[in-house]
Amino acid sequence: MNLENDLYKEIILDHYKSKRNRYIMEDADYREEGVNPSCGDDIELFLRIEGDMVTDVSYQGVGCSICLASANMLCDALTGRNVEEAQSLLRMVKSFFTADQVPDLPDYAGDLVALEGVRSYPVRIKCALLSWSTLEQILSQMESGSS
Ligand code: ZN
């Protein structure tokens, strides 16, 4: 079924090219850099938090199409969610790429399902997970109460 693959490819490219979430957030509450030396991906993730709500997410940096598309999807999925939802989505996305069985993603995961094909390419999984492991660092900073 190549039709589905082509559709996914187009979704990934749209996210890769999108500039919507790609900017430096000067007044971010959290910012963290993530580097994937095996590919040359190097991004920075920005989060704004009000109470326990993630009110704004952006990223910036350089990377391959998989890395930047995944970062853009992360921004889309997390904006307007609470911290608990961010944590559970992070867990689900990690198993989405690494578990033997593909878990169902919640509706708010948006287009992430388009990255399913990455599962077959272990080297690219690091690209897809870079923004998510950067998010993980931010969430653990939040838990320890430092910003
Ligand atoms: Zn990459």
Tab-separated table of C-alpha atoms and ligand atoms in Angstrom:
chain	number	residue	atom	x	y	z
A	1	MET	CA	0.000	0.000	0.000
A	2	ASN	CA	2.115	2.845	-1.235
A	3	LEU	CA	-0.749	5.272	-1.059
A	4	GLU	CA	-0.537	5.427	2.707
A	5	ASN	CA	3.232	5.823	2.658
A	6	ASP	CA	2.996	8.714	0.234
A	7	LEU	CA	0.359	10.363	2.362
A	8	TYR	CA	2.561	10.006	5.443
A	9	LYS	CA	5.540	11.317	3.505
A	10	GLU	CA	3.585	14.406	2.569
A	11	ILE	CA	2.461	14.987	6.161
A	12	ILE	CA	6.069	14.673	7.358
A	13	LEU	CA	7.282	17.141	4.728
A	14	ASP	CA	4.545	19.623	5.649
A	15	HIS	CA	5.658	19.558	9.268
A	16	TYR	CA	9.317	19.761	8.280
A	17	LYS	CA	8.721	22.861	6.165
A	18	SER	CA	6.330	24.516	8.590
A	19	LYS	CA	7.638	27.672	10.250
A	20	ARG	CA	4.630	27.927	12.574
A	21	ASN	CA	6.396	26.615	15.682
A	22	ARG	CA	9.929	27.386	14.562
A	23	TYR	CA	11.152	30.447	16.419
A	24	ILE	CA	13.106	31.491	19.470
A	25	MET	CA	10.705	32.148	22.341
A	26	GLU	CA	12.350	34.997	24.213
A	27	ASP	CA	10.093	34.795	27.271
A	28	ALA	CA	10.079	31.011	27.589
A	29	ASP	CA	9.906	29.526	31.081
A	30	TYR	CA	11.997	26.567	29.997
A	31	ARG	CA	14.525	26.125	27.231
A	32	GLU	CA	16.721	23.135	26.618
A	33	GLU	CA	19.071	22.000	23.876
A	34	GLY	CA	19.058	18.524	22.379
A	35	VAL	CA	21.816	17.124	20.187
A	36	ASN	CA	21.923	13.956	18.114
A	37	PRO	CA	25.552	13.712	16.914
A	38	SER	CA	24.961	10.602	14.787
A	39	CYS	CA	22.851	12.679	12.387
A	40	GLY	CA	23.861	16.278	13.119
A	41	ASP	CA	20.495	17.240	14.561
A	42	ASP	CA	20.812	20.134	17.016
A	43	ILE	CA	17.663	21.761	18.315
A	44	GLU	CA	16.471	23.914	21.165
A	45	LEU	CA	13.017	23.506	22.684
A	46	PHE	CA	11.088	26.321	24.384
A	47	LEU	CA	8.119	25.960	26.731
A	48	ARG	CA	5.878	28.485	28.387
A	49	ILE	CA	3.921	27.257	31.404
A	50	GLU	CA	1.029	28.891	33.242
A	51	GLY	CA	-0.084	27.006	36.335
A	52	ASP	CA	0.017	23.424	35.124
A	53	MET	CA	-0.835	24.278	31.516
A	54	VAL	CA	1.608	24.245	28.629
A	55	THR	CA	0.529	27.461	26.929
A	56	ASP	CA	3.182	27.705	24.228
A	57	VAL	CA	5.817	25.459	22.673
A	58	SER	CA	8.372	26.288	20.016
A	59	TYR	CA	11.662	24.951	18.740
A	60	GLN	CA	14.531	26.111	16.678
A	61	GLY	CA	17.705	24.665	15.263
A	62	VAL	CA	18.960	22.456	12.477
A	63	GLY	CA	18.147	18.859	11.707
A	64	CYS	CA	16.963	16.319	9.206
A	65	SER	CA	13.364	16.140	8.024
A	66	ILE	CA	12.420	13.446	10.549
A	67	CYS	CA	13.885	15.376	13.479
A	68	LEU	CA	12.300	18.724	12.615
A	69	ALA	CA	8.952	17.227	11.595
A	70	SER	CA	8.776	15.404	14.928
A	71	ALA	CA	9.684	18.618	16.801
A	72	ASN	CA	6.944	20.510	14.990
A	73	MET	CA	4.424	17.769	15.816
A	74	LEU	CA	5.521	17.941	19.459
A	75	CYS	CA	4.771	21.686	19.532
A	76	ASP	CA	1.341	21.141	17.959
A	77	ALA	CA	0.473	18.288	20.317
A	78	LEU	CA	1.536	19.920	23.580
A	79	THR	CA	0.244	23.456	23.205
A	80	GLY	CA	-2.847	23.802	25.409
A	81	ARG	CA	-2.231	20.533	27.289
A	82	ASN	CA	-1.447	20.177	30.959
A	83	VAL	CA	1.843	18.904	32.309
A	84	GLU	CA	0.373	15.496	33.154
A	85	GLU	CA	-0.827	15.036	29.565
A	86	ALA	CA	2.612	16.080	28.345
A	87	GLN	CA	4.192	13.403	30.516
A	88	SER	CA	1.843	10.665	29.384
A	89	LEU	CA	2.228	11.643	25.733
A	90	LEU	CA	5.998	11.516	26.146
A	91	ARG	CA	5.727	7.961	27.491
A	92	MET	CA	3.427	6.914	24.658
A	93	VAL	CA	5.638	8.451	21.973
A	94	LYS	CA	8.679	6.643	23.330
A	95	SER	CA	6.921	3.303	23.137
A	96	PHE	CA	5.408	4.277	19.775
A	97	PHE	CA	8.947	4.228	18.353
A	98	THR	CA	10.542	1.473	20.410
A	99	ALA	CA	7.929	-1.021	21.661
A	100	ASP	CA	7.339	-4.305	19.844
A	101	GLN	CA	3.703	-3.430	19.420
A	102	VAL	CA	2.646	-0.007	18.242
A	103	PRO	CA	0.474	1.587	20.941
A	104	ASP	CA	-2.536	3.697	20.048
A	105	LEU	CA	-1.783	7.389	20.314
A	106	PRO	CA	-4.380	9.769	21.798
A	107	ASP	CA	-6.206	12.190	19.488
A	108	TYR	CA	-4.124	15.099	20.658
A	109	ALA	CA	-0.985	13.378	19.336
A	110	GLY	CA	-2.115	14.823	16.001
A	111	ASP	CA	-0.019	13.792	12.995
A	112	LEU	CA	2.594	11.837	14.953
A	113	VAL	CA	1.213	8.603	13.584
A	114	ALA	CA	2.721	9.623	10.231
A	115	LEU	CA	6.154	8.839	11.698
A	116	GLU	CA	5.272	5.183	12.191
A	117	GLY	CA	7.545	4.168	9.308
A	118	VAL	CA	10.560	5.397	11.292
A	119	ARG	CA	10.208	2.301	13.491
A	120	SER	CA	11.847	0.271	10.733
A	121	TYR	CA	14.970	2.477	10.781
A	122	PRO	CA	16.669	2.322	14.195
A	123	VAL	CA	19.144	5.073	13.263
A	124	ARG	CA	16.305	7.469	12.490
A	125	ILE	CA	14.466	6.738	15.729
A	126	LYS	CA	17.024	8.944	17.484
A	127	CYS	CA	16.107	11.740	15.061
A	128	ALA	CA	12.395	11.334	15.753
A	129	LEU	CA	12.922	11.162	19.519
A	130	LEU	CA	15.364	14.067	19.878
A	131	SER	CA	12.749	16.732	20.627
A	132	TRP	CA	10.948	14.309	22.952
A	133	SER	CA	14.052	13.498	24.979
A	134	THR	CA	14.672	17.251	25.180
A	135	LEU	CA	11.118	17.610	26.494
A	136	GLU	CA	11.899	14.874	29.010
A	137	GLN	CA	14.768	16.955	30.396
A	138	ILE	CA	12.475	19.966	30.750
A	139	LEU	CA	9.789	17.911	32.500
A	140	SER	CA	12.278	16.519	34.990
A	141	GLN	CA	13.543	20.060	35.685
A	142	MET	CA	9.930	21.008	36.383
A	143	GLU	CA	9.532	18.124	38.804
A	144	SER	CA	12.648	19.114	40.701
A	145	GLY	CA	11.301	22.668	40.810
A	146	SER	CA	14.132	24.449	39.016
A	147	SER	CA	13.671	26.475	35.865
B	1	ZN	ZN	18.287	13.300	12.036
